Structures are given as structure tokens and as C-alpha cells.
Coordinates of N, CA and C in Angstrom, one line a residue:
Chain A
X1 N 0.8 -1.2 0.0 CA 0.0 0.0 0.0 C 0.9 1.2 0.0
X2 N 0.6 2.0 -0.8 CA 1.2 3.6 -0.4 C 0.8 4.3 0.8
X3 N 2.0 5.0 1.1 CA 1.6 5.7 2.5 C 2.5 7.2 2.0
X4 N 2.4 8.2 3.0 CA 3.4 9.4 2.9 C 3.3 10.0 3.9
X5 N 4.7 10.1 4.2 CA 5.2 11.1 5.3 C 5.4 12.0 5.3
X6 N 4.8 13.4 5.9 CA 5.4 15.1 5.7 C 6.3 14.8 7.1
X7 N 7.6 15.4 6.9 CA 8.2 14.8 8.2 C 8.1 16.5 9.2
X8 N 7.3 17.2 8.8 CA 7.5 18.2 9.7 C 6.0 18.9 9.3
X9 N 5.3 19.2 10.5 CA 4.2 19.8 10.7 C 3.8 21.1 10.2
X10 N 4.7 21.9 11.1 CA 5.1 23.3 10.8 C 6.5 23.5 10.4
X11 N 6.8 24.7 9.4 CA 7.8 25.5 9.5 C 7.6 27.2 9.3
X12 N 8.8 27.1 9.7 CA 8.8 28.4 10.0 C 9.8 29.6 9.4
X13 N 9.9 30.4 8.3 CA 10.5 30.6 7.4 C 10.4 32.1 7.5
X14 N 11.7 33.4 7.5 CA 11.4 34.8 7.2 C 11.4 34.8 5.5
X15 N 10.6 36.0 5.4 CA 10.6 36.2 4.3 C 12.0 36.1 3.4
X16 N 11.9 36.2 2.5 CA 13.4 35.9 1.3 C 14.8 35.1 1.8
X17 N 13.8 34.1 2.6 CA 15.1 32.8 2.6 C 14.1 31.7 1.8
X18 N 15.2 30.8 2.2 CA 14.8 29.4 1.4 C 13.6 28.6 2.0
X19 N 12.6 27.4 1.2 CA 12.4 26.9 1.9 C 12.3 25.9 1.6
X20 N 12.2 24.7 2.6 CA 12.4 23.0 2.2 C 10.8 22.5 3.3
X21 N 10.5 21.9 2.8 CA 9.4 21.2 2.6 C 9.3 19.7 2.7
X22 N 9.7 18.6 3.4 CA 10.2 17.6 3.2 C 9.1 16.8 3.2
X23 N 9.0 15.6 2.0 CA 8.1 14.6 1.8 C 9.0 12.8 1.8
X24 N 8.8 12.1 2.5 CA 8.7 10.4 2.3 C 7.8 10.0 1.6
X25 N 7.7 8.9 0.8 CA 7.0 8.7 0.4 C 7.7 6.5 0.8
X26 N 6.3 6.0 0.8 CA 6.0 4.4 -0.4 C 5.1 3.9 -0.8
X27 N 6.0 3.0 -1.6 CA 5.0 2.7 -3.1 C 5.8 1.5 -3.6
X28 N 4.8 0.4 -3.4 CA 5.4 -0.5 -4.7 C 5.4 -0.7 -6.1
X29 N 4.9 0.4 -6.3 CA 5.1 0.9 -7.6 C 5.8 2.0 -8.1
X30 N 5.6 2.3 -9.1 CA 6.6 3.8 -9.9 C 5.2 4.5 -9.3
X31 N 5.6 5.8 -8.5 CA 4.8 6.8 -8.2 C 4.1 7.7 -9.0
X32 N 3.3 8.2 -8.7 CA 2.9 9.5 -9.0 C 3.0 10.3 -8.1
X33 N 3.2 11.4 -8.4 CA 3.6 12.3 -7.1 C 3.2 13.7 -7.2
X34 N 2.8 14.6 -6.2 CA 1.6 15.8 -6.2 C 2.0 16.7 -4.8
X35 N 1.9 17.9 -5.3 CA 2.1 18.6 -4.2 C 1.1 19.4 -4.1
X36 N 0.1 19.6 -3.3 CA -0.9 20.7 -3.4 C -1.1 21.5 -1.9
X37 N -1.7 22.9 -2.3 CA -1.4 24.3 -1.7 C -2.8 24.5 -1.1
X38 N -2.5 24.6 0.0 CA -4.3 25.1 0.5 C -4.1 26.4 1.4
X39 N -4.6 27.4 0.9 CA -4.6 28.9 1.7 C -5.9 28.6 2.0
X40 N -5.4 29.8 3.4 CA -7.1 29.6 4.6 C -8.1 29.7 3.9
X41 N -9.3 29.5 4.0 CA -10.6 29.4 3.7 C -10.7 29.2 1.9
X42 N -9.5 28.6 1.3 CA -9.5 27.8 -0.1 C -9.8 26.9 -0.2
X43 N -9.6 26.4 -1.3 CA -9.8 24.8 -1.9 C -8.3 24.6 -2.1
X44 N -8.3 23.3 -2.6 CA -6.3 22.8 -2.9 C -6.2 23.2 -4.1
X45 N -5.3 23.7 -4.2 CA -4.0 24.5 -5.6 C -2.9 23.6 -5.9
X46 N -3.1 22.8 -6.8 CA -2.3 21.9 -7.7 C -0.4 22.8 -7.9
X47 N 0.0 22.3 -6.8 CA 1.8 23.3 -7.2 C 2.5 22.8 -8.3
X48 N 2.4 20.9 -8.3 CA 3.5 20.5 -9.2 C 3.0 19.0 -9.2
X49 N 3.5 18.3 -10.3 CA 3.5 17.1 -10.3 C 4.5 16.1 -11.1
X50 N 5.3 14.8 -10.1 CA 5.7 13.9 -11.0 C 5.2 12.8 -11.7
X51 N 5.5 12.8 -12.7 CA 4.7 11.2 -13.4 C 5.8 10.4 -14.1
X52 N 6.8 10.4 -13.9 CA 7.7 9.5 -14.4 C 8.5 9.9 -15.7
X53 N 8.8 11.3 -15.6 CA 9.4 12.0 -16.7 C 10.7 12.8 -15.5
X54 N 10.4 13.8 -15.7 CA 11.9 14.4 -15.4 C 12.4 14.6 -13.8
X55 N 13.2 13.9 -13.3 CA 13.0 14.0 -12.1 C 12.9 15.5 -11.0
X56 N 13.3 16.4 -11.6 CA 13.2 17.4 -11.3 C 11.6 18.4 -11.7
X57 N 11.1 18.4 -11.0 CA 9.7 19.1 -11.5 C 9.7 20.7 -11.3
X58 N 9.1 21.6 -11.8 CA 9.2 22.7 -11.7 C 7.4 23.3 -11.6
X59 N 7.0 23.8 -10.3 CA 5.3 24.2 -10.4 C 5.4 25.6 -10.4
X60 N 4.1 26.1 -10.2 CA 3.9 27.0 -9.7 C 4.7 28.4 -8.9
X61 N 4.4 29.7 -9.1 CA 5.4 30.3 -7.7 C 6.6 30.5 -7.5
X62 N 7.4 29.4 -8.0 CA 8.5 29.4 -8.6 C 9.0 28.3 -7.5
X63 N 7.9 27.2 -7.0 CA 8.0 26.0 -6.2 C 8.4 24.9 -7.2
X64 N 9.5 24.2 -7.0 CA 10.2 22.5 -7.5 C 10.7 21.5 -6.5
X65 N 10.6 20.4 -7.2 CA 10.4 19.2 -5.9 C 11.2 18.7 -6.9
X66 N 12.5 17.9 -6.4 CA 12.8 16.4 -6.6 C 12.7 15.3 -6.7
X67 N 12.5 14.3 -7.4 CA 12.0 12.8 -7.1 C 13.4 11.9 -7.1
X68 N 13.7 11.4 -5.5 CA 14.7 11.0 -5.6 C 14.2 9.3 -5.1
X69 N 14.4 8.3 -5.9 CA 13.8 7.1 -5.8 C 14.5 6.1 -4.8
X70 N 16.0 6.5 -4.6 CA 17.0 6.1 -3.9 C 17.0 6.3 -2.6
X71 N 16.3 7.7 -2.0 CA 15.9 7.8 -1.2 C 14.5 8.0 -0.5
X72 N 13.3 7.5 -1.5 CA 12.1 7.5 -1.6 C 11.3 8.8 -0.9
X73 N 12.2 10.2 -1.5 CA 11.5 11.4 -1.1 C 11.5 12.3 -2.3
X74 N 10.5 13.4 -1.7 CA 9.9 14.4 -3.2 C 9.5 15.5 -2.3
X75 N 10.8 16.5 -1.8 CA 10.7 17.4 -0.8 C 10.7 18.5 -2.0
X76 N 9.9 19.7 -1.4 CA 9.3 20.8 -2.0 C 10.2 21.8 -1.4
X77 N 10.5 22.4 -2.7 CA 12.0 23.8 -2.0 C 11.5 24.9 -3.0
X78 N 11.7 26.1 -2.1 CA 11.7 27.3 -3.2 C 12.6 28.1 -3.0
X79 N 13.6 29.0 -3.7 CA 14.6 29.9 -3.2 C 14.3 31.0 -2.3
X80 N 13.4 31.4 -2.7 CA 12.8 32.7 -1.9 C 11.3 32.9 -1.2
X81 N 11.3 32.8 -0.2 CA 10.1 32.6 0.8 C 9.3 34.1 0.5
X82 N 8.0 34.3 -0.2 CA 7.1 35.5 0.2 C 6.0 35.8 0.9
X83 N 5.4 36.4 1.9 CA 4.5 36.6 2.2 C 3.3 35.5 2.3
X84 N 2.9 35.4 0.5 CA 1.7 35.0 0.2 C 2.0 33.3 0.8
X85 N 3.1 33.1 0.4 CA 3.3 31.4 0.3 C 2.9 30.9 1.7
X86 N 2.5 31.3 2.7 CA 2.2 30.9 4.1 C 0.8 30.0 3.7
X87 N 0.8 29.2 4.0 CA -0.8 27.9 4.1 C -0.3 26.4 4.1
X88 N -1.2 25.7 4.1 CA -0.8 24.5 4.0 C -0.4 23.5 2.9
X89 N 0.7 22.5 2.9 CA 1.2 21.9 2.1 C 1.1 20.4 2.2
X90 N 0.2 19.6 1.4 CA 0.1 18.2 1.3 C 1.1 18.0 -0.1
X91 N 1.6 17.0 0.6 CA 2.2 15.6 -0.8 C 1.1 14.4 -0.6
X92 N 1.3 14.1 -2.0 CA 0.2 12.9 -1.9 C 0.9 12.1 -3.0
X93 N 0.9 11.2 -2.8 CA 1.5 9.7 -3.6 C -0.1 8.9 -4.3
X94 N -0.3 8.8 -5.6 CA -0.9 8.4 -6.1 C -0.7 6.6 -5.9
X95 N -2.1 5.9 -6.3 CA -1.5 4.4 -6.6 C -2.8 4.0 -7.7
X96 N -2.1 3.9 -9.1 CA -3.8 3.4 -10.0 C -3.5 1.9 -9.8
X97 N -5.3 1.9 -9.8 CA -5.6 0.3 -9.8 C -6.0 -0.1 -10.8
X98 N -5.8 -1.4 -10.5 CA -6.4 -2.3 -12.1 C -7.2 -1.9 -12.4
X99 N -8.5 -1.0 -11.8 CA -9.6 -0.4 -12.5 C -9.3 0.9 -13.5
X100 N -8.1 1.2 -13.4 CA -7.8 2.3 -13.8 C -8.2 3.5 -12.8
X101 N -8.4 3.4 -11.5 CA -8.3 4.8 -10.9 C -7.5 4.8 -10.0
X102 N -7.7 6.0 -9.7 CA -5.8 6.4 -9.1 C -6.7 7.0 -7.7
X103 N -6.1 6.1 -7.0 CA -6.3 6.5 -5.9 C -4.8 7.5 -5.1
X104 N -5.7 8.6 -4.5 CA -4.6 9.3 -3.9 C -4.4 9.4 -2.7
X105 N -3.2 9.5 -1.8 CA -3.2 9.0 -0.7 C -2.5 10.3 0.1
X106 N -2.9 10.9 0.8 CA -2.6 12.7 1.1 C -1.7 12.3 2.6
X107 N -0.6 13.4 2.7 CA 0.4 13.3 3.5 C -1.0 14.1 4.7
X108 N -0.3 14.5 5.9 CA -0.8 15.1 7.4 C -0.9 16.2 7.2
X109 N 0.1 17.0 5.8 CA 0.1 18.5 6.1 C 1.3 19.4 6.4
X110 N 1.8 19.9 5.9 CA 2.8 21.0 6.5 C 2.5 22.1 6.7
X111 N 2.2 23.1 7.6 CA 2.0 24.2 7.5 C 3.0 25.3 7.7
X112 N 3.2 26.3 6.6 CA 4.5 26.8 6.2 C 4.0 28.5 6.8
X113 N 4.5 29.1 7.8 CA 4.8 30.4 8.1 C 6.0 31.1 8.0
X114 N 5.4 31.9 7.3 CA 6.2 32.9 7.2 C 6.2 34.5 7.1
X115 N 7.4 35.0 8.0 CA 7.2 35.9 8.9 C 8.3 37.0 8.3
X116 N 7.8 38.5 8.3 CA 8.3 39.6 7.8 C 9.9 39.6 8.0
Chain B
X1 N -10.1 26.0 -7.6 CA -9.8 26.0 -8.8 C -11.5 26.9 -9.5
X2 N -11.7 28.0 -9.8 CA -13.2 28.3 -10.0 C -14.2 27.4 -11.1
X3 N -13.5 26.4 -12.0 CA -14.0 25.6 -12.6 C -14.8 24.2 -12.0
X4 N -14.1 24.2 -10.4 CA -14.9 23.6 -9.7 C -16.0 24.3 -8.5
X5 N -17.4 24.4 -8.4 CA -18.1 25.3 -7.8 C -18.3 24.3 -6.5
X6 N -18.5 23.9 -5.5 CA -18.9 24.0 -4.5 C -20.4 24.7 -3.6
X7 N -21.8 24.2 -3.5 CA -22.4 24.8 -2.1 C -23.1 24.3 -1.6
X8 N -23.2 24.2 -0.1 CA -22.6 25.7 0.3 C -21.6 25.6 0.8
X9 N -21.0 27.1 0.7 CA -19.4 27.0 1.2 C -19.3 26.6 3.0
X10 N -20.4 27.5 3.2 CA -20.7 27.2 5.1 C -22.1 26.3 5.1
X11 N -22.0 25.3 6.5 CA -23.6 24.8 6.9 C -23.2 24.6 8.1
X12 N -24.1 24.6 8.5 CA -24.4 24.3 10.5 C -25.8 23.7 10.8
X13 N -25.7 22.8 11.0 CA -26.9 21.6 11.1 C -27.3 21.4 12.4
X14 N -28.2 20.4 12.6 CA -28.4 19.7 13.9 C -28.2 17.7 13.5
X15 N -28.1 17.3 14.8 CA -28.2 15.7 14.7 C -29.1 15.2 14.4
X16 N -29.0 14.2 13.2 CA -29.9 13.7 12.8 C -30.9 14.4 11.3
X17 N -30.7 15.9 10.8 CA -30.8 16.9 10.1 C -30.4 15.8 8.8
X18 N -31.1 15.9 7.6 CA -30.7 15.3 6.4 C -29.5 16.5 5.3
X19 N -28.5 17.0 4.8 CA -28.0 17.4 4.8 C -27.5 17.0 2.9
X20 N -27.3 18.3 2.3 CA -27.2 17.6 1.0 C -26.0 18.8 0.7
X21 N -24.7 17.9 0.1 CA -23.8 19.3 -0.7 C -23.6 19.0 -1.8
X22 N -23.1 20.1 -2.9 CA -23.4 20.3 -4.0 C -22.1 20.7 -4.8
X23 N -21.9 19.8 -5.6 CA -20.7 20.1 -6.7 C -21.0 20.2 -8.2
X24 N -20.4 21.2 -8.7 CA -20.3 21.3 -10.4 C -19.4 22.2 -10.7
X25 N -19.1 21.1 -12.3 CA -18.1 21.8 -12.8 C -18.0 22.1 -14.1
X26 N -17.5 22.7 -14.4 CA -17.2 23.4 -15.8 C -16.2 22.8 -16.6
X27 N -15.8 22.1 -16.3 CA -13.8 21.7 -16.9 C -14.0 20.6 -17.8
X28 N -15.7 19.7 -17.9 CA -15.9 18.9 -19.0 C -15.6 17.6 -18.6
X29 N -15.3 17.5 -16.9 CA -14.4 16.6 -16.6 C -15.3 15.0 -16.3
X30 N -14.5 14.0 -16.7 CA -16.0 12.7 -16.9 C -15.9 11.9 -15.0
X31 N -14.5 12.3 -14.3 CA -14.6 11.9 -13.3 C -14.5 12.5 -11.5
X32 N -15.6 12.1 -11.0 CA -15.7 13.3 -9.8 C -15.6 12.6 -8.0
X33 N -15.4 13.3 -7.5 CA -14.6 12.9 -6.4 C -15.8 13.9 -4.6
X34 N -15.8 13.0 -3.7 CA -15.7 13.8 -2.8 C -14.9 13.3 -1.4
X35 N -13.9 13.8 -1.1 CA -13.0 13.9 0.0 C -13.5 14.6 1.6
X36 N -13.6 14.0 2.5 CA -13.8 15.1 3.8 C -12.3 15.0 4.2
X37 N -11.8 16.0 4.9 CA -11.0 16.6 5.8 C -10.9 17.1 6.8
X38 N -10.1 16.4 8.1 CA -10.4 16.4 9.5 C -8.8 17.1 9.6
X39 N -8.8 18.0 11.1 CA -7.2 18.3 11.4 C -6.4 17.1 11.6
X40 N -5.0 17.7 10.6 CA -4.1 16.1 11.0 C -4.3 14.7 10.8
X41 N -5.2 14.9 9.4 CA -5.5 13.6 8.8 C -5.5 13.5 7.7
X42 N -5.4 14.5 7.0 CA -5.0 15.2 5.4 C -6.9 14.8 4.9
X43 N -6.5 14.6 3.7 CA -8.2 14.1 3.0 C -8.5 12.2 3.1
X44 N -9.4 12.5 3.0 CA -10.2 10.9 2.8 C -11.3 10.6 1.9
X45 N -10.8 9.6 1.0 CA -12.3 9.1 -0.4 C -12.9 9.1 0.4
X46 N -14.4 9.7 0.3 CA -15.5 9.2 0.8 C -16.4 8.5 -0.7
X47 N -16.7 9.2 -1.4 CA -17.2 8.5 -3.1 C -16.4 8.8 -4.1
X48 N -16.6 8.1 -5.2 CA -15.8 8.6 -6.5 C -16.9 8.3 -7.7
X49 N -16.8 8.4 -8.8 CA -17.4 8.4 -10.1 C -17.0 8.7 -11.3
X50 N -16.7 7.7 -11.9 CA -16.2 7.8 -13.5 C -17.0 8.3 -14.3
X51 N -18.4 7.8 -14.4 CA -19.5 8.9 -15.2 C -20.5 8.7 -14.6
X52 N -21.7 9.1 -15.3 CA -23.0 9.4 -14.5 C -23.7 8.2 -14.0
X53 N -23.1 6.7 -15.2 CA -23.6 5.3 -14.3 C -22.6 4.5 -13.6
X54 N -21.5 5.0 -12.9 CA -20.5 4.6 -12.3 C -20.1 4.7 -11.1
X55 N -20.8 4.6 -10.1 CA -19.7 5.1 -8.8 C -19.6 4.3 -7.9
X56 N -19.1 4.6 -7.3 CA -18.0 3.8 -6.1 C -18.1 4.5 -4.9
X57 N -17.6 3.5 -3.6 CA -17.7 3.7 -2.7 C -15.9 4.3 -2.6
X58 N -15.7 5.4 -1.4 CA -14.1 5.1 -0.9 C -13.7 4.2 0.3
X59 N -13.2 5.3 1.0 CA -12.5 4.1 2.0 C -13.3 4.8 3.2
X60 N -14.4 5.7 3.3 CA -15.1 6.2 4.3 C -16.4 6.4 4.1
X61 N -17.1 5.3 3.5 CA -18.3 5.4 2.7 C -19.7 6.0 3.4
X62 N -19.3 4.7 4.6 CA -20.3 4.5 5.8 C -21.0 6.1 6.1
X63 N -22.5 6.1 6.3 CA -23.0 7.2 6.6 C -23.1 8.8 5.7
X64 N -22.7 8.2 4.5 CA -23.3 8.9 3.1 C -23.6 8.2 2.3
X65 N -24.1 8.9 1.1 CA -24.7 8.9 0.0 C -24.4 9.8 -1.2
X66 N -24.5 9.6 -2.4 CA -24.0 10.2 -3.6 C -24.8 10.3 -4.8
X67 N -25.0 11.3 -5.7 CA -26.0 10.9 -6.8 C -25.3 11.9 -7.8
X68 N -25.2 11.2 -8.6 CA -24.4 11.9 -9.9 C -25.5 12.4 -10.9
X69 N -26.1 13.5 -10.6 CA -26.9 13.9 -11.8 C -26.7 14.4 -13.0
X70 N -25.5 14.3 -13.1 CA -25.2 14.9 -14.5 C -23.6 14.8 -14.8
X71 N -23.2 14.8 -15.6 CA -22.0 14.7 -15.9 C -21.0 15.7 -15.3
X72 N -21.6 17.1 -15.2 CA -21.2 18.5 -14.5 C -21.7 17.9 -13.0
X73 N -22.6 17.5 -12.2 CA -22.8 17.3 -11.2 C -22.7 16.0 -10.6
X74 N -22.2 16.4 -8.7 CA -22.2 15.1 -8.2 C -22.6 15.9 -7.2
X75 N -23.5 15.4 -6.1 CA -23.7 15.5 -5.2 C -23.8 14.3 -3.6
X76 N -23.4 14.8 -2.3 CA -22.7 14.2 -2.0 C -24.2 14.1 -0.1
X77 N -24.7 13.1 0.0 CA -26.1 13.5 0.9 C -25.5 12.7 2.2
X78 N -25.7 13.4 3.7 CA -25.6 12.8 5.0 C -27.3 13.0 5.3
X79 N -27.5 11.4 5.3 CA -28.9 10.7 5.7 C -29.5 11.6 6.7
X80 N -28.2 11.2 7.4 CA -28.5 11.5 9.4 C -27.3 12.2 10.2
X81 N -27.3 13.1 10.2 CA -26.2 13.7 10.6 C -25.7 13.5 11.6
X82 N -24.4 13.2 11.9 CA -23.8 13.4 13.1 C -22.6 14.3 13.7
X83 N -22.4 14.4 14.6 CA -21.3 15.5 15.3 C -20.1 14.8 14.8
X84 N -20.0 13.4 14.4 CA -18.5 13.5 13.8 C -18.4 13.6 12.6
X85 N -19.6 13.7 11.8 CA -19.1 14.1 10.6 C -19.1 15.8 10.2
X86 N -18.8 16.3 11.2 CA -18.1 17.7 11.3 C -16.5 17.9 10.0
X87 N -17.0 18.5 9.1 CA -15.2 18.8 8.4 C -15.6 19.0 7.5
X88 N -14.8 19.2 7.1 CA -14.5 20.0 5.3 C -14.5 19.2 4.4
X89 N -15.5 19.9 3.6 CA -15.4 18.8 2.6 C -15.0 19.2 1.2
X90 N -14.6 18.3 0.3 CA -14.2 18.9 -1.1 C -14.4 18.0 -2.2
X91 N -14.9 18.2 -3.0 CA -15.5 17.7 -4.8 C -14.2 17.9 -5.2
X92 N -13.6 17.1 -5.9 CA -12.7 17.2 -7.2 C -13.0 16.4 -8.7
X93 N -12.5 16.8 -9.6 CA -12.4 16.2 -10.4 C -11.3 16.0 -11.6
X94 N -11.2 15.0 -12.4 CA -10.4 14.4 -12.9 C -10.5 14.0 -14.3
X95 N -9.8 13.7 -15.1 CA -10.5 13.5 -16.6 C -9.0 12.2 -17.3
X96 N -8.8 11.0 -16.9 CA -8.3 9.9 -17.8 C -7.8 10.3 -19.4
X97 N -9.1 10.5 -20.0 CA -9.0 10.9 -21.2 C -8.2 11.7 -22.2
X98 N -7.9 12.9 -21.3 CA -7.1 13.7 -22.1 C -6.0 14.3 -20.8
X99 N -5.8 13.4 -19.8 CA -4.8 13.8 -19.1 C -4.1 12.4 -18.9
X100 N -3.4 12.0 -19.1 CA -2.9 10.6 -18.3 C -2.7 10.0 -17.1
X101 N -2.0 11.7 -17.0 CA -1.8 11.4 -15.4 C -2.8 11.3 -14.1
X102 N -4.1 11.8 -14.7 CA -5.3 11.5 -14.4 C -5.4 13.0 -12.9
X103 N -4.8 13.4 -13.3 CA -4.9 14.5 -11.9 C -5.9 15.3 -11.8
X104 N -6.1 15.2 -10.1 CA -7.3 16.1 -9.6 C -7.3 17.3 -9.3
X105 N -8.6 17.8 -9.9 CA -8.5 19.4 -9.1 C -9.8 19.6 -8.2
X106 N -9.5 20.6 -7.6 CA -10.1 20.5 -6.4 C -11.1 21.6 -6.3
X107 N -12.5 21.7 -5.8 CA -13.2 22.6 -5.3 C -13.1 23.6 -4.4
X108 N -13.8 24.8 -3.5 CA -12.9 25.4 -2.4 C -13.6 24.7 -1.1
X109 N -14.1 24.1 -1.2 CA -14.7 23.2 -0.3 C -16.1 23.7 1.0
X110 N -16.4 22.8 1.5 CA -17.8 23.1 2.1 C -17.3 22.9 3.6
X111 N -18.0 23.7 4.4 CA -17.5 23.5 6.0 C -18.9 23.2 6.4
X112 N -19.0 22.2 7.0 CA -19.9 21.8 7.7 C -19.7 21.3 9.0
X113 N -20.7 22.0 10.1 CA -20.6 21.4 11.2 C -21.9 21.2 12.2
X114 N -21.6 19.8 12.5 CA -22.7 19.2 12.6 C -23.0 19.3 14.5
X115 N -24.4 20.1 14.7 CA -24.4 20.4 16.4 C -24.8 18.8 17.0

């Protein structure tokens, strides 16, 4: 079964530094891999996604994740922290079934502050 | 995503209240989804649906109901309401056909809380 780990709840970031995002993931399969954005009182915002093309993904905002399979993580970094980017952050590890649907399976959440 | 609508955005019920939320979309999309979300649990399938004669239960079926009226619509019914099915809820949807990777997008979701 797929599962995923956000290994950190909160962070905490001043504005125009870096930030790292860290995701675990498993799968006994080749993944799919998803990072989505939820600002307060929103719906989820689709940042980025891998599907078995380039391991380096580039989304939204100027947010990119690596898919490193060696160490079965797909942590979310951006060079420069702004204001807006503060809300919450799920990874989610897809798994399709023989029926053809993809079941998605959502991390705990990270919630990313960031402060003047 | 505004191609997914959601309502109502807010409800506040009572126990045992029959309770109905409402999704549609604009994006053409053939497959539709509803997730609840509790703190520190991330989301959970509650139904899914490929097309208007297709659907499925998820992995949190128990104590709803689903009716896919239309290809743009799914809607998502609590019988009988209870105080734990307090949380957020969210419609997405998805399209196989002309995406492969089959990815969902999401509604801005419904808050419901159940007295």
C-alpha cells in the first residue's frame, strides 16, 4: 500500500530565505507524485506534479520538488520565501488500480509560516 | 480552482438533520470525487465516479450517499447527521481521457458542522 510522510508539521521561514518542505513517500510501484497548496478558507492549488518523466519538477510560484527514488522522497523547495506562500502543504502519492483509478493517498500536512 | 463550484461554502446543522452538498463543474471533466478533511488527517475518499452510471464507494463510505446527476454534477447526501461528521469537505475532479496522469482538481470546499 502507499503511504506518505510530511516529516514536519510546521515551519517556519522569514521572508526571502529558502524553503524546504520535506516529503517520504511508499509505493510499490513507480509513483505519482503531487504537491498541493491550500490557503485559509481555499480549496487545494495543484503546485506541481511527477509522473515518471523528469525527475526534477518545476510548479507554480516558482515552487520545484525532486523525485529521488533512492531515497524515496519528493521534498518541495523554493529559493525565496514571500508573504503569500504561508498555508498548508500536502504531498500525496498516487496508486492506479487495475480499474484504472488512481487512488490518492494525502500526507498530514505542513504548515508553512512565514514571517516579515 | 473556480471551474470547480462547490455549495454551500458554510452549513451548521443539527443531529440527525438530512443534509445535501453540491458540486459542479465546468472543466468537462468525466470523473468526480468527494473527500472530507479532518485536522491532521489530510483528506479521505468518501465516493468517486467515472460517469453518470458509475460510482463507487471510498475508503469512508459508511453514513453517506452520492448521486451523480449529470455529468457536471455530483452531489454528496448525509442521511443523518452526526457531530462527527463535522469537516471539510471537497468535490474534485479528474479526466483519464485527455490527461494521463489523471490529476485532480479540487473545489474550495464546504464546512460543515454538525451540532
Amino acid at each position: 500500500a502507499q503511504s506518505v510522510t510530511q516529516l514536519d508539521s510546521h515551519v517556519s521561514v522569514s521572508e526571502g530565505t529558502p524553503v524546504l518542505l520535506r516529503c517520504n513517500y511508499s509505493s510499490s510501484y513507480s509513483p505519482s507524485l503531487f504537491w498541493y497548496v491550500q490557503h485559509p478558507n481555499k480549496g487545494l492549488q495543484l503546485l506541481l506534479k511527477y509522473t515518471s518523466a523528469a525527475t526534477l519538477v518545476k510548479g507554480i510560484n516558482g515552487f520545484e520538488a525532486e523525485f529521488k527514488k533512492s531515497e524515496t522522497s519528493f521534498h518541495l523547495t523554493k529559493p525565496s520565501a514571500h508573504m503569500s506562500d504561508a498555508a498548508e502543504y500536502f504531498c500525496v502519492v498516487s496508486e492506479r488500480r487495475n480499474t484504472g483509478f488512481q487512488k490518492l493517498v494525502f500526507g498530514t500536512g505542513t504548515r508553512l509560516l512565514v514571517s516579515p | 480552482d473556480a471551474d470547480v463550484t462547490q455549495t454551500p461554502r458554510n452549513r451548521i446543522t443539527k443531529t440527525g438533520k438530512r443534509i445535501m452538498l453540491e458540486c459542479s463543474q465546468t472543466k468537462g471533466h468525466d470523473r468526480m470525487y468527494w473527500y472530507r478533511q479532518d485536522p491532521g488527517l489530510g483528506l479521505r475518499l468518501i465516493y468517486y465516479s467515472f460517469d453518470v452510471k458509475d460510482i463507487n464507494k471510498g475508503e469512508i463510505s459508511d453514513g453517506y450517499s452520492v448521486s451523480r446527476q449529470a455529468q457536471a454534477k455530483f452531489s454528496l447526501s448525509l442521511e443523518s447527521a452526526i457531530p462527527n461528521q463535522t469537516a471539510l469537505y471537497f468535490c474534485a475532479t479528474s479526466d483519464l481521457g485527455t490527461d494521463p496522469t489523471d490529476t485532480q482538481y479540487f473545489g474550495p470546499g464546504t464546512r460543515l458542522t454538525v451540532l
